[in-house]
Amino acid sequence: MGNGIRERGWIPLLFLAPALIGLIVFRLAPIGIAIVGGFLQQTLRGETVFAGLANYLDLATDPVFWNSVRVTLLFNVLINPFQVVVALGLALLVFRPGPGVTFFRAAYFLPMCVSLAIVSVLWNILLDTQLGPVNGLLSALGLERQPFFRSESQALLTMIGIASWKGCGYWMMFLLAGLYAIPDDFHEAARIDGANAWQRFRYVTLPLMRRPILFVLIADTAINFLFFAPVYIITNGGPAGATDLLMFQAYQSAFAYLNHGRSLAISTILLVVIAIFAMVEFRLFRSPSDA
Amino acid sequence: MATRRALFSCTAGLALLASASAWAQDTPLNVLWMGWPEEQVEPLMDAFREAQPDITLNVERIPFAQIFQTIEVRLNARGGDPDIFIVDSPLTASYVARGYLLDLTPHLDASRFTKAALAAATVDDKIYSAPFGSSSALLFYNKTLLEEAGIEPPSTDPAERWTWAQLVEAAEKIAKPDQGIWGFVFEQAERPYQLLPLPMSLGAEMISPDGLTATGYVDSPKSVEAFQFYQDLYQTNQVSPPGVFDNNLTFELFGTGKVGFFVGNPYDLVNLPTKYPDLEWGLAPHPYFADGTPVTPTGAWHIGVNPNTDQMDAALTFIDFMMQDDTQRLWLKIRPYPPVLEAVWEAEADTTFADPGWAIVRHELTETARSRPATPGWREYEDIMRLAIRDIQTGADVQATLTAAAERTDRELAKYR
């Protein structure tokens, strides 16, 4: 019946075990396999051989890969700030109690409850150039039909649009929780000092929202770098590579071009890029008190 | 996967009861099959179950859009699952290179098969996939739309087949894009299978003789000319609906009377009347380029045995059953691919094949059918071309797109050199 801390040391581990095992099996191990696999190649007969940097050197000379890098960076530079700003705007809109606020909160969150695959199929139909209702509406209003996913210049922006339609409500919930965590005293004090609404937002809300915003930005960045399903379902990376995100190239490499080493090399590069982006974002949004 | 599945079924209480009698004799056989409608798969499987009650078939039907990826993932695990899988005939060489296919030469009587089917199944003089169906192409037309546009329907006689120019001229009279009415659509609008006959009709070879180089072939002047024609259907002539790539959608467009002409497969001879009994349609031979020769696609589904199967005897029993004359006649009834057995052609000559549509198919198979390019890299070639075709349809520069696709293909084919 010992109760020394040493004897009980295994009990917390026991409680942590289910989560830790899950983390190792579903997160850390695949990451490890991807990093190692990036240095391996499979022969036609399925034997695995060490390839050194061959997969990475092959990517370095591949114009399709570089186009994919460009598209992925462009996509993320646009979508992440956009989604955070929209999510913050939505959170501010539904923050104060008022008539119908619950309805709007639910409405903004609702797209999150639809699977991404179904979202893709739906928007693909809605935005179809000839048969889609959106173009039907445009044409009824006397406006020109838009190609959306079928146009090199519009496809990526349309992708950002549907990803944000689905994602912003979700991130809004985190920011809403952050807004509720700000004690009313701060706003009250600012009001007594004569601060107007903009000044209260700029000098009270925003600084105190740094951490929730940072969390949302980093989590959103990680998710958007791994954006895949709508590309697979709607555009297949086209037209002319306009939506050819790295995740789709990783998929194509493994399952269409039967090149697992390159697929894992792309995954590893993505991991590094996400880590770099997260670090930069962390530095930019770090509170002075965290320094 | 198989053991886990077995574990599940063992622990389920109901399964215990049900399997009490089957326990001693049960041989499970996992079959990875194309995702055809249930009524086009189950009758065959039921016939096998009846003939071989000791073998328990587990049939997985995988949709066309996922079948090739699924086969890659499952076979590349190099285990015994699946025991049997469906093989798209031009992929035979690719699967042989990877060691996915058992040599079936000792188990098949080569003399029973049509020449084209046997050629598609053979690599280095050995038969690696059991031929199960061939394919062809027919020009279907909507009688009502043609009549409304005052168009004299094309003849069924292959000697009087339409040129592509004639087809476009007629299609332009029908097409009303703003009302969702189109002149013409390929059933497989993004698939090299139905589209490579365009450059081939102009005399283009679509891969080097050794099957390992695409540059200079995929982007040859004749290939560019053919795919420019394809692009014009969507962009300039505006007779075809852009962005409709799914086979089910193109079929539905024709079935619901929204398209005048439709290049389809012989299985549509059954699918059309079943799904759209009210549609009034007719048939003609596949069009060709006036300054070229008629070319039609061919090749279709074969059956392969996983060399790592733990159920070798049962797997070979399955192949043997599927290769029987009666089985293939049943298959012809439920989903009519042109038969691969000479005996079936003969047995059905006065019944099924008395139909004028089948007379066209027979003619095409002997006179105009061309296989897809022979290359161990067909999986890569097909997918790169598919994406290029999508871009071309959307208006991308044809020459540049094909040149990029050829370079991409050569990169991927390097591993087979």
XYZ file of C-alpha atoms in Angstrom:
708
model
C 0.000 0.000 0.000
C 2.843 2.377 -0.704
C 1.791 5.891 -1.575
C 5.156 7.381 -2.467
C 5.172 9.359 -5.693
C 7.605 6.885 -7.215
C 5.271 3.932 -6.718
C 2.332 5.786 -8.197
C 4.361 7.092 -11.087
C 2.823 4.702 -13.564
C -0.765 5.647 -12.773
C -0.795 8.989 -14.627
C 0.914 7.247 -17.531
C -1.856 4.696 -17.539
C -4.449 7.447 -17.839
C -2.464 9.147 -20.554
C -1.837 5.917 -22.439
C -4.915 5.864 -24.693
C -4.220 9.386 -25.939
C -0.469 8.816 -26.174
C -0.863 5.573 -28.083
C -3.288 7.289 -30.438
C -0.851 10.166 -30.880
C 2.032 7.836 -31.640
C 0.140 5.475 -33.937
C -1.846 8.058 -35.896
C 0.446 11.117 -35.808
C 4.061 10.578 -34.891
C 4.626 7.188 -36.514
C 3.234 8.262 -39.941
C 5.377 11.396 -39.770
C 8.412 9.231 -39.018
C 7.522 6.854 -41.840
C 7.088 9.778 -44.260
C 10.459 11.283 -43.359
C 12.277 7.962 -43.695
C 10.257 7.027 -46.803
C 11.376 10.215 -48.542
C 14.856 8.708 -48.718
C 13.643 5.358 -50.033
C 12.381 4.122 -53.364
C 10.375 1.094 -54.294
C 11.480 -1.123 -57.137
C 8.838 -2.364 -59.560
C 8.787 -5.647 -57.664
C 8.000 -3.891 -54.403
C 11.422 -4.118 -52.798
C 12.420 -1.026 -50.864
C 15.871 0.396 -51.531
C 17.755 3.347 -50.084
C 17.748 6.212 -52.568
C 19.542 8.957 -50.690
C 18.390 12.340 -51.961
C 17.191 10.995 -55.319
C 13.525 11.787 -54.636
C 14.357 15.343 -53.630
C 16.720 15.884 -56.558
C 14.042 14.583 -58.909
C 11.552 17.070 -57.471
C 14.069 19.908 -57.784
C 14.141 19.471 -61.584
C 10.411 18.844 -62.000
C 8.445 21.825 -63.393
C 5.158 20.285 -62.234
C 6.418 20.212 -58.660
C 7.556 23.841 -58.769
C 4.236 24.947 -60.181
C 2.607 23.048 -57.352
C 4.833 24.797 -54.780
C 3.880 28.168 -56.270
C 0.150 27.351 -56.225
C 0.308 25.995 -52.664
C 2.109 29.084 -51.353
C -0.229 31.439 -53.185
C -3.248 29.547 -51.895
C -2.018 29.766 -48.297
C -0.841 33.348 -48.404
C -4.342 34.297 -49.532
C -6.595 31.927 -47.637
C -5.159 31.985 -44.115
C -5.320 35.748 -43.405
C -8.643 35.895 -45.246
C -10.233 33.160 -43.139
C -8.934 34.603 -39.871
C -10.224 38.091 -40.689
C -13.631 36.775 -41.772
C -13.852 34.484 -38.743
C -13.001 37.395 -36.433
C -15.577 39.563 -38.173
C -18.243 36.877 -37.765
C -17.285 36.353 -34.120
C -17.659 40.113 -33.432
C -21.019 40.129 -35.251
C -22.521 37.368 -33.136
C -20.686 38.208 -29.885
C -23.194 40.593 -28.304
C -26.567 39.099 -27.365
C -29.380 40.341 -29.543
C -32.379 39.144 -31.533
C -31.554 36.153 -33.748
C -27.929 35.908 -32.664
C -28.238 32.237 -31.789
C -29.658 31.574 -35.228
C -26.759 33.321 -36.966
C -24.185 31.547 -34.796
C -25.700 28.214 -35.792
C -26.022 29.272 -39.429
C -22.358 30.320 -39.690
C -21.251 27.105 -38.014
C -23.515 24.818 -40.007
C -21.300 24.375 -43.139
C -18.712 22.822 -40.823
C -21.082 19.926 -40.192
C -21.188 18.935 -43.866
C -18.425 16.613 -45.043
C -15.855 18.216 -47.315
C -16.559 15.647 -50.021
C -20.239 16.592 -50.095
C -19.364 20.292 -50.007
C -17.188 19.706 -53.083
C -19.865 17.871 -55.005
C -22.492 20.478 -54.090
C -20.434 23.514 -55.053
C -19.251 21.817 -58.212
C -22.887 21.518 -59.271
C -23.861 24.976 -57.982
C -21.009 26.653 -59.863
C -21.210 24.649 -63.078
C -20.813 26.925 -66.071
C -23.792 25.641 -68.051
C -26.080 23.799 -65.662
C -25.270 25.430 -62.303
C -27.915 27.514 -60.498
C -25.392 30.260 -59.692
C -24.752 30.859 -63.366
C -28.462 30.522 -64.010
C -28.984 33.405 -61.591
C -26.176 35.475 -63.109
C -27.583 34.969 -66.569
C -31.147 35.796 -65.399
C -29.766 39.050 -63.998
C -28.288 39.813 -67.395
C -24.730 39.175 -66.222
C -22.160 37.058 -68.004
C -21.806 33.382 -67.034
C -18.636 32.668 -65.060
C -16.492 29.560 -65.563
C -15.388 29.360 -61.876
C -13.589 25.986 -61.532
C -13.159 25.740 -65.313
C -11.047 28.853 -65.630
C -7.340 29.136 -64.981
C -7.769 32.563 -63.406
C -10.827 31.828 -61.246
C -10.315 28.241 -60.105
C -7.974 28.906 -57.172
C -10.032 31.835 -55.891
C -13.186 29.710 -56.159
C -11.418 26.985 -54.177
C -10.585 29.574 -51.497
C -14.219 30.637 -51.548
C -15.690 27.208 -50.856
C -12.985 26.353 -48.304
C -13.814 29.567 -46.460
C -17.564 29.011 -46.735
C -16.976 25.793 -44.849
C -14.120 26.844 -42.567
C -14.814 30.377 -41.321
C -17.756 29.430 -39.095
C -15.622 26.850 -37.376
C -12.787 29.256 -36.598
C -15.398 31.804 -35.527
C -16.303 29.535 -32.595
C -12.732 29.636 -31.234
C -12.533 33.399 -31.560
C -15.955 33.773 -29.981
C -14.700 31.821 -26.961
C -11.691 34.177 -26.914
C -13.978 37.237 -26.934
C -15.953 35.874 -23.999
C -12.726 35.383 -22.061
C -12.021 39.152 -22.105
C -13.344 40.547 -18.809
C -15.947 43.291 -19.285
C -13.987 45.516 -16.878
C -11.444 46.298 -19.609
C -14.071 47.573 -22.020
C -15.786 49.458 -19.244
C -12.548 51.132 -18.178
C -11.821 52.092 -21.776
C -15.316 53.464 -22.191
C -14.897 55.625 -19.057
C -11.616 56.869 -20.510
C -13.583 58.007 -23.569
C -12.479 55.353 -26.083
C -14.818 54.922 -29.066
C -15.827 51.544 -30.519
C -12.877 51.378 -32.940
C -10.390 52.369 -30.244
C -11.820 49.762 -27.869
C -11.455 47.128 -30.580
C -7.974 48.254 -31.585
C -6.472 48.799 -28.117
C -8.466 46.410 -25.899
C -10.011 43.544 -27.873
C -7.271 42.939 -30.423
C -4.310 42.802 -28.005
C -6.237 40.484 -25.701
C -7.225 38.299 -28.654
C -3.627 37.672 -29.701
C -3.533 34.138 -28.347
C -6.859 32.875 -29.764
C -6.003 34.512 -33.109
C -2.552 32.941 -33.071
C -4.033 29.541 -32.338
C -6.608 29.881 -35.112
C -4.028 31.155 -37.588
C -1.604 28.310 -36.962
C -4.257 25.593 -36.923
C -5.862 27.040 -40.053
C -2.499 27.190 -41.816
C -1.799 23.541 -41.056
C -5.221 22.501 -42.328
C -5.039 24.581 -45.483
C -1.600 23.305 -46.439
C -3.160 19.839 -46.315
C -6.201 20.887 -48.397
C -7.031 18.029 -50.757
C -10.573 16.709 -51.246
C -12.097 19.492 -53.405
C -9.055 19.432 -55.690
C -9.393 15.674 -56.091
C -13.147 15.780 -56.585
C -13.628 18.936 -58.658
C -10.555 20.064 -60.585
C -7.889 17.332 -60.485
C -5.347 20.131 -60.122
C -6.485 21.916 -63.277
C -7.228 23.870 -65.344
C -3.621 23.949 -66.503
C -2.279 23.328 -62.991
C -4.090 26.320 -61.465
C -5.263 24.305 -58.427
C -2.452 21.755 -58.361
C -1.786 21.870 -54.617
C 1.103 19.859 -53.164
C -1.235 17.446 -51.398
C -2.769 16.535 -54.729
C 0.707 16.009 -56.196
C 1.553 13.764 -53.234
C -1.585 11.776 -53.958
C -0.941 11.635 -57.706
C 2.661 10.561 -57.157
C 1.609 7.629 -55.002
C -1.528 6.408 -56.720
C -1.349 7.532 -60.339
C 2.397 7.622 -60.970
C 3.156 4.744 -58.565
C 6.087 6.610 -57.052
C 5.818 6.300 -53.278
C 9.244 7.752 -52.527
C 8.371 10.990 -54.274
C 4.976 11.113 -52.599
C 6.594 10.843 -49.162
C 9.255 13.391 -50.105
C 6.481 15.858 -50.998
C 4.733 15.105 -47.686
C 7.961 15.760 -45.810
C 8.513 19.045 -47.637
C 4.957 20.047 -46.737
C 5.628 19.241 -43.093
C 8.716 21.447 -43.086
C 6.900 24.277 -44.866
C 4.009 24.126 -42.395
C 6.473 24.197 -39.492
C 8.228 27.239 -40.959
C 4.949 29.067 -41.549
C 3.771 28.252 -38.014
C 7.021 29.574 -36.557
C 6.816 32.805 -38.531
C 3.194 33.281 -37.509
C 4.109 32.558 -33.918
C 6.822 35.224 -33.969
C 4.544 37.787 -35.620
C 1.713 37.348 -33.162
C 3.659 36.624 -30.014
C 2.475 38.781 -27.086
C 5.177 40.969 -25.589
C 4.563 39.093 -22.334
C 5.530 35.791 -24.024
C 8.883 37.114 -25.186
C -7.105 -6.917 -43.453
C -8.359 -10.424 -44.167
C -7.423 -11.648 -40.711
C -9.021 -8.641 -39.071
C -12.161 -9.195 -41.028
C -12.089 -12.864 -40.094
C -11.660 -11.885 -36.454
C -14.676 -9.624 -36.593
C -16.863 -12.281 -38.089
C -15.696 -14.829 -35.510
C -16.507 -12.609 -32.560
C -19.939 -11.710 -33.811
C -22.394 -13.978 -32.070
C -24.642 -14.292 -35.074
C -21.789 -15.305 -37.287
C -20.986 -18.158 -34.940
C -24.451 -19.574 -35.352
C -24.520 -19.095 -39.079
C -21.105 -20.534 -39.737
C -21.521 -23.623 -37.585
C -22.205 -25.775 -40.603
C -19.884 -23.967 -42.995
C -16.924 -24.084 -40.653
C -15.310 -27.230 -41.853
C -15.582 -26.607 -45.589
C -15.389 -22.834 -45.926
C -12.849 -21.390 -48.382
C -13.057 -17.604 -48.559
C -12.192 -16.006 -51.893
C -11.820 -12.226 -52.011
C -12.712 -10.696 -55.343
C -12.039 -7.058 -56.243
C -14.496 -6.220 -59.021
C -15.599 -3.225 -61.044
C -18.420 -1.189 -59.522
C -21.024 -2.114 -62.123
C -24.646 -2.083 -60.967
C -25.467 -4.969 -58.661
C -27.697 -6.662 -61.231
C -24.759 -6.760 -63.662
C -22.486 -8.477 -61.137
C -24.460 -10.645 -58.749
C -26.014 -13.043 -61.294
C -22.494 -14.117 -62.315
C -21.349 -14.470 -58.746
C -24.488 -16.352 -57.771
C -23.918 -18.786 -60.614
C -20.433 -19.407 -59.248
C -21.708 -19.815 -55.683
C -24.191 -22.378 -56.892
C -21.527 -24.302 -58.787
C -18.985 -24.101 -55.951
C -20.845 -24.087 -52.637
C -17.616 -24.747 -50.711
C -16.123 -21.442 -51.751
C -17.373 -18.288 -50.043
C -17.079 -15.344 -52.408
C -16.509 -11.891 -50.940
C -17.086 -9.544 -53.845
C -16.131 -5.874 -53.489
C -17.460 -3.562 -56.171
C -15.250 -0.481 -56.555
C -16.401 2.588 -58.551
C -14.572 3.228 -61.833
C -13.015 6.452 -60.532
C -11.324 4.560 -57.671
C -10.707 1.098 -59.065
C -7.135 1.597 -60.304
C -5.941 3.312 -57.123
C -7.575 0.586 -55.040
C -5.875 -2.181 -57.015
C -2.514 -0.401 -56.647
C -2.840 -0.044 -52.887
C -4.118 -3.548 -52.255
C -1.747 -5.410 -54.573
C 1.280 -3.333 -53.614
C 0.826 -4.542 -50.033
C 2.112 -7.840 -51.547
C -0.172 -9.958 -49.396
C -2.768 -12.521 -50.393
C -5.660 -10.062 -50.608
C -7.492 -9.821 -52.944
C -7.228 -13.312 -54.434
C -8.867 -12.230 -57.695
C -9.068 -8.786 -59.254
C -10.502 -7.182 -62.346
C -7.878 -5.972 -64.823
C -8.301 -3.224 -67.399
C -6.646 -5.011 -70.325
C -4.075 -2.291 -71.240
C -2.815 -2.452 -67.645
C -1.785 -6.096 -68.001
C 1.833 -5.204 -68.880
C 2.006 -2.736 -65.991
C 0.787 -5.332 -63.501
C 3.162 -7.954 -64.899
C 6.098 -5.548 -64.461
C 5.049 -5.129 -60.838
C 4.469 -8.820 -60.174
C 0.754 -8.451 -59.507
C -0.363 -11.169 -61.935
C -0.047 -14.929 -61.921
C 0.976 -16.510 -65.233
C -2.241 -18.145 -66.425
C -0.791 -19.752 -69.568
C -1.035 -23.330 -68.205
C -4.634 -22.787 -67.128
C -6.168 -21.288 -70.265
C -6.823 -22.709 -73.714
C -5.487 -19.926 -75.913
C -7.252 -21.225 -79.027
C -10.680 -20.298 -77.610
C -10.116 -16.545 -77.521
C -10.423 -13.901 -80.196
C -7.049 -12.704 -81.454
C -7.381 -9.155 -80.128
C -8.370 -10.305 -76.633
C -5.485 -12.746 -76.473
C -3.019 -10.086 -77.606
C -4.206 -7.752 -74.848
C -3.716 -10.512 -72.256
C -0.243 -11.567 -73.397
C 3.122 -10.261 -72.216
C 6.351 -11.960 -73.340
C 4.342 -14.818 -74.874
C 2.608 -15.620 -71.599
C -1.063 -15.041 -70.802
C -1.314 -13.053 -67.587
C -4.934 -11.929 -67.566
C -7.984 -13.973 -68.449
C -9.943 -12.118 -71.159
C -13.461 -11.384 -69.973
C -14.840 -8.751 -72.290
C -13.844 -6.617 -75.215
C -15.211 -3.221 -76.181
C -15.962 -1.025 -79.130
C -17.609 2.261 -79.941
C -20.850 3.168 -81.666
C -22.411 6.466 -82.634
C -25.796 6.673 -80.901
C -28.216 9.384 -81.968
C -31.426 10.838 -80.598
C -34.069 10.371 -83.325
C -36.324 13.118 -81.980
C -33.631 15.796 -81.855
C -32.386 14.883 -85.332
C -35.869 15.048 -86.755
C -36.542 18.426 -85.136
C -33.349 19.797 -86.646
C -34.183 18.289 -90.038
C -31.147 16.021 -90.121
C -31.073 12.838 -92.163
C -29.720 10.190 -89.718
C -26.357 8.580 -90.560
C -26.372 5.171 -92.239
C -25.662 1.945 -90.356
C -23.357 0.858 -93.174
C -19.677 1.176 -92.167
C -18.835 1.953 -95.791
C -20.952 5.103 -95.539
C -19.854 6.171 -92.087
C -19.834 9.901 -91.364
C -16.710 11.991 -91.194
C -16.133 14.094 -88.100
C -16.846 17.176 -90.210
C -20.283 15.808 -91.107
C -20.937 15.061 -87.458
C -19.978 18.582 -86.345
C -22.157 20.120 -89.054
C -25.173 18.115 -87.854
C -24.343 18.690 -84.194
C -24.236 22.458 -84.735
C -27.818 22.351 -86.017
C -28.942 20.665 -82.804
C -26.882 22.461 -80.154
C -28.564 25.189 -78.103
C -26.049 25.708 -75.281
C -28.172 28.361 -73.567
C -30.991 25.817 -73.215
C -28.716 22.963 -72.173
C -29.193 21.108 -75.466
C -25.991 19.780 -77.025
C -25.070 18.388 -80.393
C -22.561 15.735 -79.415
C -20.812 14.177 -76.433
C -18.226 11.486 -75.899
C -19.407 9.088 -73.198
C -15.869 9.053 -71.741
C -15.134 12.703 -72.332
C -11.801 12.792 -70.505
C -10.575 9.243 -71.103
C -7.784 8.445 -73.549
C -9.671 5.202 -74.227
C -12.311 6.966 -76.313
C -10.197 9.920 -77.437
C -6.963 8.345 -78.708
C -8.854 7.039 -81.767
C -8.991 10.717 -82.870
C -5.217 11.104 -83.444
C -5.007 7.450 -84.485
C -7.591 8.121 -87.182
C -5.211 10.746 -88.575
C -2.416 8.180 -88.558
C -0.649 9.327 -85.377
C 1.229 6.774 -83.276
C 0.679 7.680 -79.643
C 3.790 6.079 -78.110
C 7.201 4.847 -79.300
C 7.339 1.230 -80.547
C 9.062 0.116 -77.314
C 6.302 1.764 -75.275
C 8.699 3.941 -73.281
C 8.764 7.350 -75.004
C 5.861 9.783 -75.407
C 7.673 12.902 -76.642
C 7.377 13.181 -80.404
C 4.293 10.952 -80.324
C 1.788 12.450 -77.904
C 2.728 15.938 -79.154
C 3.187 15.114 -82.844
C 1.549 17.443 -85.398
C -1.197 14.895 -86.107
C -1.932 14.442 -82.427
C -2.118 18.223 -82.012
C -4.454 18.455 -85.013
C -6.759 15.792 -83.549
C -6.897 17.338 -80.092
C -7.439 20.772 -81.619
C -10.538 19.248 -83.209
C -11.526 17.932 -79.775
C -11.055 21.372 -78.204
C -13.073 23.020 -80.965
C -16.044 20.767 -80.148
C -16.209 22.542 -76.791
C -14.781 25.977 -77.467
C -15.328 26.974 -81.098
C -18.195 24.852 -82.403
C -19.740 24.696 -78.928
C -21.534 21.459 -79.672
C -20.284 19.605 -76.555
C -20.893 20.459 -72.878
C -17.642 21.614 -71.265
C -16.693 20.320 -67.840
C -18.898 17.213 -67.968
C -16.330 14.464 -67.469
C -18.186 11.794 -65.529
C -19.357 8.826 -67.651
C -22.608 8.657 -65.707
C -23.350 12.314 -66.468
C -22.643 12.090 -70.190
C -24.800 8.968 -70.368
C -27.542 10.776 -68.465
C -27.337 13.784 -70.793
C -27.937 11.532 -73.776
C -30.501 9.400 -71.958
C -32.582 12.406 -70.927
C -32.687 13.737 -74.481
C -30.268 16.625 -74.074
C -27.706 15.469 -76.634
C -28.106 14.692 -80.331
C -25.126 12.373 -80.893
C -23.257 10.216 -78.399
C -20.203 7.990 -78.834
C -20.929 5.076 -76.523
C -20.052 1.470 -75.848
C -21.988 -1.691 -76.798
C -23.075 -2.069 -73.151
C -25.211 1.019 -73.703
C -27.309 -1.173 -76.002
C -28.675 -2.677 -72.772
C -28.228 0.277 -70.408
C -30.167 2.753 -72.567
C -33.451 0.845 -72.889
C -33.225 -0.238 -69.245
C -32.691 3.227 -67.816
C -34.396 5.394 -70.428
C -37.144 3.279 -72.024
C -38.827 6.327 -73.595
C -35.804 7.554 -75.517
C -35.998 7.099 -79.290
C -32.490 6.348 -80.470
C -30.621 4.971 -83.458
C -27.147 3.650 -84.216
C -24.383 4.326 -86.700
C -20.685 3.490 -87.013
C -18.033 5.621 -85.278
C -17.036 8.738 -87.325
C -13.554 9.275 -88.781
C -11.417 12.061 -90.249
C -11.865 12.449 -94.015
C -8.112 12.554 -94.609
C -7.501 9.592 -92.309
C -8.831 6.097 -91.693
C -11.603 4.832 -89.406
C -10.265 3.824 -85.992
C -12.299 2.553 -83.045
C -11.211 1.816 -79.474
C -11.165 -1.707 -78.093
C -9.935 -3.746 -75.140
C -11.759 -3.983 -71.863
C -11.927 -6.062 -68.745
C -9.860 -9.117 -67.973
C -9.519 -11.100 -64.729
C -6.259 -11.547 -62.853
C -5.055 -13.835 -60.068
C -2.861 -12.445 -57.304
C 0.307 -14.614 -57.289
C 0.422 -14.275 -53.499
C -3.046 -15.732 -52.973
C -3.481 -18.269 -50.191
C -6.395 -19.792 -52.096
C -4.691 -20.806 -55.327
C -7.019 -23.728 -56.088
C -10.166 -21.725 -55.433
C -8.807 -18.780 -57.451
C -8.090 -20.987 -60.464
C -11.519 -22.587 -60.088
C -12.996 -19.075 -60.284
C -11.022 -18.280 -63.451
C -12.044 -21.585 -64.980
C -15.697 -20.885 -64.225
C -15.601 -17.361 -65.658
C -13.987 -18.626 -68.856
C -16.739 -21.162 -69.563
C -18.946 -20.574 -72.601
C -22.142 -20.539 -70.528
C -20.753 -18.038 -68.018
C -19.682 -15.690 -70.771
C -23.048 -15.988 -72.479
C -24.709 -15.022 -69.204
C -22.252 -12.097 -68.888
C -23.143 -11.002 -72.423
C -26.822 -10.909 -71.427
C -26.365 -8.816 -68.295
C -23.699 -6.417 -69.584
C -22.952 -6.809 -73.264
C -19.283 -6.362 -73.895
C -18.239 -7.836 -77.226
C -17.329 -11.454 -76.378
C -13.741 -12.634 -76.173
C -14.666 -16.268 -76.897
C -15.146 -17.297 -80.531
C -17.704 -19.844 -79.280
C -19.952 -17.115 -77.873
C -19.894 -15.178 -81.145
C -20.957 -18.354 -82.937
C -23.580 -19.446 -80.397
C -25.280 -16.057 -80.409
C -24.878 -15.344 -84.130
C -28.565 -15.757 -84.968
C -29.945 -14.231 -81.792
C -28.049 -11.431 -80.016
C -25.718 -10.633 -82.894
C -28.459 -10.589 -85.533
C -29.109 -7.038 -84.272
C -27.773 -4.388 -86.702
C -25.904 -2.672 -83.870
C -23.883 -5.803 -83.275
C -23.166 -6.127 -86.984
C -21.456 -2.743 -86.727
C -19.529 -3.868 -83.628
C -18.376 -7.061 -85.358
C -17.192 -5.022 -88.328
C -15.318 -2.537 -86.138
C -13.617 -5.281 -84.120
C -12.245 -6.968 -87.219
C -11.552 -3.888 -89.379
C -11.001 -0.693 -87.380
C -10.287 -1.568 -83.730
C -6.966 -0.334 -82.331
C -5.691 -1.201 -78.863
C -4.458 1.476 -76.530
C -0.696 2.086 -76.638
C 1.241 -0.927 -75.364
C 3.357 0.252 -72.439
C 4.092 -0.977 -68.929
C 3.430 2.634 -67.903
C -0.182 2.769 -69.123
C -1.446 3.770 -65.653
C 0.793 6.855 -65.654
C 0.291 7.571 -69.373
C -3.479 7.332 -69.037
C -3.694 9.669 -66.055
C -1.347 12.295 -67.481
C -3.254 12.259 -70.779
C -6.561 12.444 -68.908
C -5.494 15.628 -67.125
C -4.130 17.068 -70.386
C -7.436 16.304 -72.117
C -9.331 18.126 -69.364
C -7.109 21.166 -69.824
C -7.445 21.045 -73.607
C -11.211 20.875 -73.298
C -11.190 23.946 -71.043
C -9.288 25.921 -73.665
C -5.592 25.420 -72.868
C -3.109 25.720 -75.744
C -3.171 22.291 -77.390
C 0.469 22.093 -78.510
C 1.854 23.328 -75.193
C -0.409 21.064 -73.159
C 0.475 17.956 -75.156
C 4.198 18.757 -75.073
C 4.071 19.175 -71.298
C 2.072 15.950 -70.976
C 4.602 14.093 -73.137
C 7.510 15.341 -71.021
C 5.669 14.414 -67.854
C 4.960 10.946 -69.226
C 8.599 10.417 -70.176
C 9.639 11.309 -66.645
C 7.281 8.695 -65.251
C 8.169 6.048 -67.831
C 11.852 6.327 -66.921
C 11.384 3.736 -64.199
C 10.548 1.051 -66.761
C 13.639 1.633 -68.895
